[in-house]
Short mmCIF file of N, CA and C in Angstrom, two decimals:
data_model
loop_
_atom_site.label_atom_id
_atom_site.label_comp_id
_atom_site.label_asym_id
_atom_site.label_seq_id
_atom_site.Cartn_x
_atom_site.Cartn_y
_atom_site.Cartn_z
N THR A 1 79.60 -30.81 211.22
CA THR A 1 78.83 -29.80 210.52
C THR A 1 79.51 -28.44 210.70
N PRO A 2 79.77 -27.75 209.61
CA PRO A 2 80.42 -26.44 209.74
C PRO A 2 79.46 -25.34 210.17
N TYR A 3 78.18 -25.61 210.15
CA TYR A 3 77.21 -24.55 210.41
C TYR A 3 75.91 -25.18 210.91
N ALA A 4 75.32 -24.55 211.89
CA ALA A 4 74.01 -24.99 212.38
C ALA A 4 73.21 -23.77 212.78
N ALA A 5 71.93 -23.82 212.56
CA ALA A 5 71.03 -22.74 212.98
C ALA A 5 69.94 -23.36 213.84
N ILE A 6 69.69 -22.74 214.99
CA ILE A 6 68.65 -23.23 215.89
C ILE A 6 67.84 -22.06 216.41
N THR A 7 66.64 -22.36 216.84
CA THR A 7 65.79 -21.34 217.45
C THR A 7 64.79 -22.02 218.37
N ASP A 8 64.30 -21.27 219.31
CA ASP A 8 63.19 -21.72 220.14
C ASP A 8 61.94 -21.29 219.37
N PHE A 9 61.41 -22.19 218.57
CA PHE A 9 60.36 -21.82 217.61
C PHE A 9 59.04 -21.51 218.31
N THR A 10 58.62 -20.27 218.18
CA THR A 10 57.31 -19.82 218.65
C THR A 10 56.69 -19.03 217.51
N PRO A 11 55.66 -19.57 216.85
CA PRO A 11 55.12 -18.88 215.68
C PRO A 11 54.46 -17.54 216.03
N ASP A 12 54.75 -16.55 215.19
CA ASP A 12 54.10 -15.24 215.28
C ASP A 12 52.90 -15.18 214.34
N THR A 13 52.97 -15.95 213.28
CA THR A 13 51.96 -15.95 212.23
C THR A 13 51.74 -17.38 211.76
N SER A 14 50.51 -17.70 211.38
CA SER A 14 50.26 -19.00 210.76
C SER A 14 49.11 -18.85 209.76
N PHE A 15 49.11 -19.73 208.79
CA PHE A 15 48.01 -19.78 207.84
C PHE A 15 47.91 -21.17 207.26
N SER A 16 46.74 -21.49 206.73
CA SER A 16 46.49 -22.81 206.16
C SER A 16 46.67 -22.79 204.66
N VAL A 17 47.07 -23.94 204.15
CA VAL A 17 47.14 -24.17 202.71
C VAL A 17 46.09 -25.23 202.41
N SER A 18 45.09 -24.88 201.60
CA SER A 18 44.00 -25.82 201.34
C SER A 18 43.96 -26.30 199.89
N LYS A 19 44.77 -25.68 199.04
CA LYS A 19 44.90 -26.16 197.66
C LYS A 19 46.38 -26.20 197.32
N THR A 20 46.75 -26.99 196.35
CA THR A 20 48.16 -27.20 196.02
C THR A 20 48.88 -25.88 195.83
N ALA A 21 50.00 -25.75 196.54
CA ALA A 21 50.82 -24.53 196.48
C ALA A 21 52.25 -24.90 196.11
N ASP A 22 52.75 -24.26 195.08
CA ASP A 22 54.13 -24.43 194.63
C ASP A 22 55.08 -23.84 195.68
N GLY A 23 56.20 -24.50 195.92
CA GLY A 23 57.15 -24.05 196.93
C GLY A 23 57.66 -22.65 196.72
N GLU A 24 58.00 -22.29 195.48
CA GLU A 24 58.53 -20.95 195.20
C GLU A 24 57.48 -19.88 195.49
N GLN A 25 56.25 -20.14 195.09
CA GLN A 25 55.19 -19.17 195.35
C GLN A 25 54.90 -19.07 196.85
N LEU A 26 54.93 -20.19 197.53
CA LEU A 26 54.68 -20.20 198.97
C LEU A 26 55.76 -19.39 199.71
N LYS A 27 57.01 -19.50 199.28
CA LYS A 27 58.09 -18.72 199.89
C LYS A 27 57.86 -17.22 199.67
N LYS A 28 57.41 -16.85 198.48
CA LYS A 28 57.09 -15.43 198.21
C LYS A 28 55.94 -14.97 199.11
N ASP A 29 54.93 -15.82 199.26
CA ASP A 29 53.78 -15.48 200.12
C ASP A 29 54.22 -15.26 201.57
N ILE A 30 55.15 -16.09 202.03
CA ILE A 30 55.66 -15.94 203.40
C ILE A 30 56.32 -14.59 203.57
N LEU A 31 57.13 -14.18 202.60
CA LEU A 31 57.82 -12.88 202.71
C LEU A 31 56.84 -11.73 202.64
N VAL A 32 55.81 -11.83 201.81
CA VAL A 32 54.79 -10.78 201.73
C VAL A 32 54.06 -10.66 203.06
N ARG A 33 53.68 -11.79 203.66
CA ARG A 33 52.97 -11.78 204.95
C ARG A 33 53.83 -11.17 206.06
N GLU A 34 55.14 -11.33 205.94
CA GLU A 34 56.04 -10.81 206.97
C GLU A 34 56.59 -9.43 206.62
N ALA A 35 56.00 -8.78 205.62
CA ALA A 35 56.29 -7.38 205.27
C ALA A 35 57.72 -7.13 204.83
N GLY A 36 58.27 -8.04 204.04
CA GLY A 36 59.57 -7.73 203.46
C GLY A 36 60.61 -8.81 203.60
N GLU A 37 61.78 -8.48 203.08
CA GLU A 37 62.86 -9.45 203.00
C GLU A 37 64.04 -9.09 203.90
N ASN A 38 63.84 -8.27 204.93
CA ASN A 38 64.95 -7.83 205.77
C ASN A 38 64.96 -8.44 207.17
N LEU A 39 64.07 -9.39 207.42
CA LEU A 39 64.02 -10.06 208.72
C LEU A 39 64.46 -11.51 208.58
N PHE A 40 65.15 -12.01 209.60
CA PHE A 40 65.38 -13.45 209.70
C PHE A 40 64.05 -14.08 210.09
N LEU A 41 63.72 -15.20 209.46
CA LEU A 41 62.49 -15.92 209.78
C LEU A 41 62.79 -17.40 210.00
N ALA A 42 62.04 -18.01 210.89
CA ALA A 42 62.02 -19.46 211.02
C ALA A 42 60.66 -19.91 210.49
N VAL A 43 60.66 -21.01 209.74
CA VAL A 43 59.45 -21.47 209.07
C VAL A 43 59.22 -22.94 209.39
N LYS A 44 57.95 -23.29 209.59
CA LYS A 44 57.56 -24.69 209.79
C LYS A 44 56.30 -24.93 208.97
N ILE A 45 56.34 -25.96 208.13
CA ILE A 45 55.17 -26.34 207.34
C ILE A 45 54.88 -27.81 207.62
N THR A 46 53.68 -28.09 208.10
CA THR A 46 53.27 -29.47 208.34
C THR A 46 52.09 -29.79 207.44
N GLY A 47 52.06 -31.02 206.95
CA GLY A 47 50.92 -31.40 206.13
C GLY A 47 51.25 -32.45 205.10
N LEU A 48 50.44 -32.46 204.05
CA LEU A 48 50.59 -33.39 202.95
C LEU A 48 51.31 -32.67 201.81
N PHE A 49 52.43 -33.21 201.40
CA PHE A 49 53.22 -32.62 200.32
C PHE A 49 52.98 -33.42 199.04
N LYS A 50 52.48 -32.74 198.03
CA LYS A 50 52.21 -33.38 196.75
C LYS A 50 53.50 -33.90 196.14
N ASN A 51 54.57 -33.12 196.30
CA ASN A 51 55.88 -33.51 195.79
C ASN A 51 56.95 -32.98 196.73
N MET A 52 57.93 -33.81 197.02
CA MET A 52 59.06 -33.39 197.84
C MET A 52 60.34 -33.88 197.17
N HIS A 53 61.22 -32.94 196.84
CA HIS A 53 62.50 -33.24 196.20
C HIS A 53 63.60 -32.81 197.17
N ILE A 54 64.40 -33.78 197.61
CA ILE A 54 65.44 -33.51 198.60
C ILE A 54 66.80 -33.98 198.11
N ARG A 55 67.83 -33.55 198.82
CA ARG A 55 69.18 -34.07 198.60
C ARG A 55 69.77 -34.41 199.96
N ILE A 56 70.77 -35.26 199.92
CA ILE A 56 71.47 -35.64 201.15
C ILE A 56 72.96 -35.55 200.87
N MET A 57 73.66 -34.79 201.68
CA MET A 57 75.11 -34.69 201.54
C MET A 57 75.74 -35.99 202.04
N PRO A 58 76.60 -36.61 201.22
CA PRO A 58 77.26 -37.83 201.67
C PRO A 58 78.21 -37.57 202.84
N LYS A 59 78.41 -38.56 203.67
CA LYS A 59 79.34 -38.45 204.79
C LYS A 59 80.73 -38.15 204.24
N GLN A 60 81.46 -37.29 204.93
CA GLN A 60 82.79 -36.88 204.48
C GLN A 60 83.88 -37.45 205.37
N GLU A 61 85.02 -37.67 204.76
CA GLU A 61 86.22 -38.12 205.48
C GLU A 61 87.32 -37.10 205.22
N LYS A 62 88.28 -37.00 206.13
CA LYS A 62 89.43 -36.11 205.94
C LYS A 62 90.28 -36.63 204.80
N PRO A 63 90.88 -35.80 204.00
CA PRO A 63 90.74 -34.34 203.98
C PRO A 63 89.39 -33.96 203.37
N TYR A 64 88.69 -33.05 204.01
CA TYR A 64 87.35 -32.68 203.60
C TYR A 64 87.37 -31.89 202.29
N ARG A 65 86.47 -32.25 201.40
CA ARG A 65 86.34 -31.51 200.13
C ARG A 65 85.49 -30.27 200.35
N ARG A 66 85.61 -29.33 199.43
CA ARG A 66 84.83 -28.10 199.50
C ARG A 66 83.35 -28.42 199.26
N LEU A 67 82.47 -27.67 199.91
CA LEU A 67 81.04 -27.88 199.84
C LEU A 67 80.53 -27.91 198.40
N ALA A 68 81.00 -26.99 197.57
CA ALA A 68 80.55 -26.93 196.17
C ALA A 68 80.90 -28.22 195.44
N LYS A 69 82.05 -28.79 195.72
CA LYS A 69 82.47 -30.03 195.06
C LYS A 69 81.61 -31.20 195.52
N ILE A 70 81.34 -31.25 196.81
CA ILE A 70 80.51 -32.33 197.36
C ILE A 70 79.10 -32.27 196.77
N SER A 71 78.57 -31.06 196.63
CA SER A 71 77.18 -30.91 196.16
C SER A 71 77.00 -31.37 194.72
N GLU A 72 78.10 -31.47 193.96
CA GLU A 72 78.00 -31.93 192.57
C GLU A 72 77.60 -33.40 192.48
N SER A 73 77.92 -34.18 193.51
CA SER A 73 77.64 -35.62 193.45
C SER A 73 76.69 -36.10 194.54
N GLN A 74 75.93 -35.19 195.09
CA GLN A 74 75.02 -35.57 196.17
C GLN A 74 73.83 -36.36 195.63
N PRO A 75 73.40 -37.37 196.35
CA PRO A 75 72.21 -38.09 195.91
C PRO A 75 70.95 -37.26 196.14
N GLU A 76 70.04 -37.34 195.18
CA GLU A 76 68.75 -36.64 195.27
C GLU A 76 67.63 -37.67 195.25
N PHE A 77 66.55 -37.34 195.96
CA PHE A 77 65.41 -38.25 196.06
C PHE A 77 64.12 -37.46 195.95
N GLN A 78 63.06 -38.12 195.47
CA GLN A 78 61.74 -37.49 195.39
C GLN A 78 60.68 -38.45 195.89
N GLN A 79 59.66 -37.87 196.52
CA GLN A 79 58.48 -38.65 196.89
C GLN A 79 57.25 -37.81 196.60
N SER A 80 56.18 -38.50 196.29
CA SER A 80 54.89 -37.84 196.06
C SER A 80 53.92 -38.21 197.17
N ASN A 81 53.01 -37.29 197.44
CA ASN A 81 51.96 -37.52 198.45
C ASN A 81 52.54 -38.04 199.76
N VAL A 82 53.45 -37.26 200.31
CA VAL A 82 54.13 -37.65 201.54
C VAL A 82 53.74 -36.69 202.67
N GLN A 83 53.37 -37.27 203.79
CA GLN A 83 52.98 -36.51 204.98
C GLN A 83 54.23 -36.23 205.79
N GLY A 84 54.42 -34.96 206.21
CA GLY A 84 55.61 -34.67 206.99
C GLY A 84 55.72 -33.22 207.43
N THR A 85 56.94 -32.86 207.83
CA THR A 85 57.23 -31.53 208.35
C THR A 85 58.44 -30.95 207.65
N LEU A 86 58.29 -29.73 207.19
CA LEU A 86 59.37 -28.96 206.58
C LEU A 86 59.72 -27.85 207.57
N VAL A 87 61.00 -27.69 207.86
CA VAL A 87 61.45 -26.62 208.76
C VAL A 87 62.65 -25.92 208.15
N GLY A 88 62.85 -24.67 208.53
CA GLY A 88 64.02 -23.98 208.03
C GLY A 88 64.02 -22.51 208.37
N PHE A 89 64.92 -21.82 207.71
CA PHE A 89 65.15 -20.40 207.98
C PHE A 89 65.18 -19.60 206.69
N PHE A 90 64.83 -18.33 206.82
CA PHE A 90 65.05 -17.35 205.76
C PHE A 90 66.10 -16.38 206.28
N THR A 91 67.15 -16.18 205.50
CA THR A 91 68.19 -15.20 205.83
C THR A 91 68.11 -14.06 204.83
N PRO A 92 68.02 -12.82 205.30
CA PRO A 92 67.99 -11.67 204.38
C PRO A 92 69.30 -11.56 203.59
N GLU A 93 69.19 -11.06 202.37
CA GLU A 93 70.35 -10.83 201.51
C GLU A 93 71.40 -9.98 202.23
N LEU A 94 70.94 -9.06 203.04
CA LEU A 94 71.81 -8.18 203.83
C LEU A 94 72.82 -8.97 204.66
N PHE A 95 72.46 -10.19 205.06
CA PHE A 95 73.32 -10.99 205.93
C PHE A 95 73.99 -12.15 205.20
N GLN A 96 74.05 -12.09 203.85
CA GLN A 96 74.78 -13.10 203.09
C GLN A 96 76.21 -13.15 203.62
N GLY A 97 76.67 -14.33 203.92
CA GLY A 97 78.00 -14.49 204.50
C GLY A 97 77.89 -14.95 205.95
N VAL A 98 76.96 -14.36 206.69
CA VAL A 98 76.69 -14.84 208.04
C VAL A 98 75.98 -16.19 207.91
N ALA A 99 75.11 -16.27 206.93
CA ALA A 99 74.42 -17.50 206.54
C ALA A 99 74.13 -17.36 205.05
N ALA A 100 73.72 -18.43 204.41
CA ALA A 100 73.37 -18.34 203.00
C ALA A 100 72.05 -17.59 202.87
N ALA A 101 72.06 -16.52 202.08
CA ALA A 101 70.85 -15.71 201.90
C ALA A 101 69.74 -16.53 201.25
N GLY A 102 68.51 -16.23 201.62
CA GLY A 102 67.35 -16.92 201.08
C GLY A 102 66.84 -17.97 202.05
N PHE A 103 66.03 -18.87 201.53
CA PHE A 103 65.46 -19.94 202.35
C PHE A 103 66.40 -21.14 202.39
N HIS A 104 66.55 -21.73 203.55
CA HIS A 104 67.29 -22.98 203.73
C HIS A 104 66.35 -23.91 204.49
N LEU A 105 65.89 -24.96 203.81
CA LEU A 105 64.80 -25.79 204.34
C LEU A 105 65.19 -27.26 204.39
N HIS A 106 64.68 -27.96 205.40
CA HIS A 106 64.85 -29.40 205.53
C HIS A 106 63.49 -30.05 205.75
N PHE A 107 63.40 -31.33 205.38
CA PHE A 107 62.14 -32.06 205.46
C PHE A 107 62.37 -33.41 206.12
N ILE A 108 61.37 -33.85 206.89
CA ILE A 108 61.34 -35.23 207.41
C ILE A 108 59.89 -35.71 207.32
N ASP A 109 59.71 -36.94 206.82
CA ASP A 109 58.34 -37.45 206.75
C ASP A 109 57.90 -37.96 208.12
N ASP A 110 56.62 -38.22 208.25
CA ASP A 110 56.05 -38.61 209.55
C ASP A 110 56.56 -39.96 210.04
N THR A 111 57.07 -40.80 209.14
CA THR A 111 57.61 -42.11 209.56
C THR A 111 59.11 -42.05 209.83
N HIS A 112 59.70 -40.89 209.63
CA HIS A 112 61.14 -40.66 209.84
C HIS A 112 62.01 -41.57 208.96
N THR A 113 61.54 -41.86 207.74
CA THR A 113 62.30 -42.70 206.82
C THR A 113 62.73 -41.95 205.56
N PHE A 114 62.28 -40.72 205.39
CA PHE A 114 62.59 -39.93 204.19
C PHE A 114 62.81 -38.49 204.63
N GLY A 115 63.98 -37.96 204.35
CA GLY A 115 64.23 -36.58 204.72
C GLY A 115 65.56 -36.08 204.22
N GLY A 116 65.72 -34.76 204.25
CA GLY A 116 66.97 -34.14 203.82
C GLY A 116 66.78 -32.67 203.51
N HIS A 117 67.77 -32.11 202.82
CA HIS A 117 67.76 -30.71 202.40
C HIS A 117 66.77 -30.55 201.24
N VAL A 118 65.87 -29.60 201.35
CA VAL A 118 64.80 -29.43 200.35
C VAL A 118 65.33 -28.71 199.11
N MET A 119 65.10 -29.33 197.96
CA MET A 119 65.43 -28.72 196.67
C MET A 119 64.19 -28.04 196.08
N ASP A 120 63.04 -28.71 196.19
CA ASP A 120 61.79 -28.18 195.65
C ASP A 120 60.65 -28.93 196.33
N PHE A 121 59.47 -28.29 196.35
CA PHE A 121 58.33 -28.95 196.98
C PHE A 121 57.02 -28.32 196.51
N GLU A 122 55.95 -29.09 196.71
CA GLU A 122 54.58 -28.60 196.53
C GLU A 122 53.79 -29.09 197.73
N VAL A 123 53.01 -28.20 198.32
CA VAL A 123 52.16 -28.56 199.45
C VAL A 123 50.75 -28.80 198.92
N ALA A 124 50.17 -29.97 199.21
CA ALA A 124 48.79 -30.25 198.82
C ALA A 124 47.83 -29.60 199.82
N GLU A 125 48.12 -29.79 201.09
CA GLU A 125 47.36 -29.14 202.17
C GLU A 125 48.20 -29.17 203.43
N GLY A 126 48.05 -28.13 204.23
CA GLY A 126 48.84 -28.10 205.45
C GLY A 126 48.76 -26.78 206.18
N LYS A 127 49.65 -26.62 207.13
CA LYS A 127 49.71 -25.43 207.96
C LYS A 127 51.11 -24.84 207.87
N VAL A 128 51.17 -23.52 207.65
CA VAL A 128 52.43 -22.79 207.60
C VAL A 128 52.52 -21.94 208.87
N GLU A 129 53.63 -22.07 209.57
CA GLU A 129 53.87 -21.26 210.77
C GLU A 129 55.18 -20.49 210.56
N ILE A 130 55.18 -19.23 210.98
CA ILE A 130 56.33 -18.35 210.77
C ILE A 130 56.69 -17.67 212.09
N SER A 131 57.97 -17.66 212.38
CA SER A 131 58.47 -16.99 213.58
C SER A 131 59.49 -15.94 213.16
N ARG A 132 59.28 -14.70 213.59
CA ARG A 132 60.26 -13.65 213.34
C ARG A 132 61.41 -13.81 214.33
N ILE A 133 62.61 -13.69 213.83
CA ILE A 133 63.79 -13.84 214.68
C ILE A 133 64.36 -12.45 214.95
N SER A 134 64.40 -12.08 216.23
CA SER A 134 64.79 -10.71 216.59
C SER A 134 66.26 -10.56 216.97
N SER A 135 66.98 -11.67 217.11
CA SER A 135 68.40 -11.54 217.44
C SER A 135 69.19 -12.69 216.82
N LEU A 136 70.47 -12.45 216.66
CA LEU A 136 71.37 -13.44 216.07
C LEU A 136 72.58 -13.57 216.98
N VAL A 137 72.88 -14.79 217.38
CA VAL A 137 74.05 -15.06 218.22
C VAL A 137 74.90 -16.07 217.47
N GLN A 138 76.20 -15.79 217.36
CA GLN A 138 77.10 -16.73 216.70
C GLN A 138 78.13 -17.23 217.69
N HIS A 139 78.42 -18.51 217.58
CA HIS A 139 79.46 -19.12 218.40
C HIS A 139 80.55 -19.61 217.46
N PHE A 140 81.79 -19.46 217.88
CA PHE A 140 82.93 -19.85 217.06
C PHE A 140 83.72 -20.95 217.75
N PRO A 141 84.30 -21.86 216.98
CA PRO A 141 85.05 -22.99 217.56
C PRO A 141 86.45 -22.57 218.01
N VAL A 142 86.52 -21.73 219.02
CA VAL A 142 87.80 -21.16 219.47
C VAL A 142 88.75 -22.22 220.04
N ASP A 143 88.24 -23.36 220.44
CA ASP A 143 89.09 -24.41 221.01
C ASP A 143 89.40 -25.52 220.00
N ASP A 144 89.06 -25.31 218.74
CA ASP A 144 89.31 -26.30 217.70
C ASP A 144 90.53 -25.87 216.89
N PRO A 145 91.69 -26.48 217.12
CA PRO A 145 92.91 -26.05 216.42
C PRO A 145 92.81 -26.21 214.91
N THR A 146 92.03 -27.16 214.44
CA THR A 146 91.86 -27.33 213.00
C THR A 146 91.24 -26.08 212.40
N PHE A 147 90.23 -25.53 213.05
CA PHE A 147 89.59 -24.31 212.56
C PHE A 147 90.49 -23.09 212.76
N VAL A 148 91.04 -22.95 213.93
CA VAL A 148 91.83 -21.77 214.28
C VAL A 148 93.01 -21.59 213.34
N HIS A 149 93.64 -22.68 212.93
CA HIS A 149 94.87 -22.60 212.13
C HIS A 149 94.65 -22.91 210.65
N GLU A 150 93.42 -23.11 210.25
CA GLU A 150 93.11 -23.43 208.84
C GLU A 150 93.30 -22.20 207.96
N THR A 151 93.91 -22.39 206.79
CA THR A 151 93.98 -21.33 205.80
C THR A 151 92.74 -21.48 204.92
N ILE A 152 91.92 -20.46 204.90
CA ILE A 152 90.66 -20.52 204.17
C ILE A 152 90.78 -19.74 202.87
N ASP A 153 90.40 -20.38 201.77
CA ASP A 153 90.42 -19.74 200.46
C ASP A 153 89.09 -19.02 200.27
N TYR A 154 89.13 -17.70 200.35
CA TYR A 154 87.91 -16.89 200.28
C TYR A 154 87.54 -16.48 198.86
N ALA A 155 88.40 -16.74 197.90
CA ALA A 155 88.22 -16.21 196.54
C ALA A 155 86.83 -16.47 195.98
N ASP A 156 86.37 -17.69 196.07
CA ASP A 156 85.08 -18.04 195.48
C ASP A 156 84.08 -18.52 196.53
N LEU A 157 84.32 -18.21 197.79
CA LEU A 157 83.51 -18.76 198.87
C LEU A 157 82.02 -18.43 198.73
N ALA A 158 81.68 -17.17 198.49
CA ALA A 158 80.26 -16.78 198.38
C ALA A 158 79.59 -17.49 197.21
N ALA A 159 80.27 -17.55 196.07
CA ALA A 159 79.71 -18.23 194.89
C ALA A 159 79.54 -19.72 195.16
N GLU A 160 80.49 -20.32 195.85
CA GLU A 160 80.40 -21.75 196.16
C GLU A 160 79.23 -22.05 197.10
N ILE A 161 79.02 -21.18 198.07
CA ILE A 161 77.89 -21.38 198.99
C ILE A 161 76.58 -21.30 198.22
N GLN A 162 76.44 -20.32 197.34
CA GLN A 162 75.21 -20.19 196.54
C GLN A 162 75.01 -21.42 195.66
N GLN A 163 76.09 -21.91 195.05
CA GLN A 163 76.00 -23.08 194.19
C GLN A 163 75.56 -24.31 194.99
N ALA A 164 76.09 -24.46 196.18
CA ALA A 164 75.77 -25.62 197.01
C ALA A 164 74.35 -25.56 197.54
N GLU A 165 73.83 -24.37 197.75
CA GLU A 165 72.47 -24.22 198.26
C GLU A 165 71.48 -24.57 197.18
#
C-alpha cells in the first residue's frame, strides 16, 4: 500500500440517523456540524445501510501500474439493507497532495464478507461519530530503495489521484 491513514479514534461528536440519509448529504451535514472544511476529521458510521456501493482494487504485480489506470478496471459491488461499519477520513482541500482532499471512506459488513472502498451509500438508520484530528504525522520509506530511487512522474499526479478516488 502506498498510503495509509490511522488514528486513535475518540469521537468528539455523535448523532443518530433515524430516517434514510443520502451519503452526499450526510457528508455535508458532518462538515456543517464540525464548523467548516479546514479540519482533518475521522468518521465512523455504524448501522443499517439501505444501499452500499463499493469498489475493490485488484492485487497488483510488478511492474506496478499507475493508480488511475488500475481504477479503470476495478470491480464494483453493491448490496442493499446491509448492516455494517463505515470508517474513513476527511482531508481539507488545503492539504490536497498530503492526502486526497475530501472524504475517503471504507466499509465492512457485520459478517466480514462484504467490504471495500466506498463509492456511494445511503444510511437507513445508524450512528455517526466524528473525531477532530489535531495533528498530522507522516512517515516516509527511507529504507526502501525502490521508493528512494524511483523517478516519479508528477505531471498528472493530482488529477490521477482525484480520478482514482
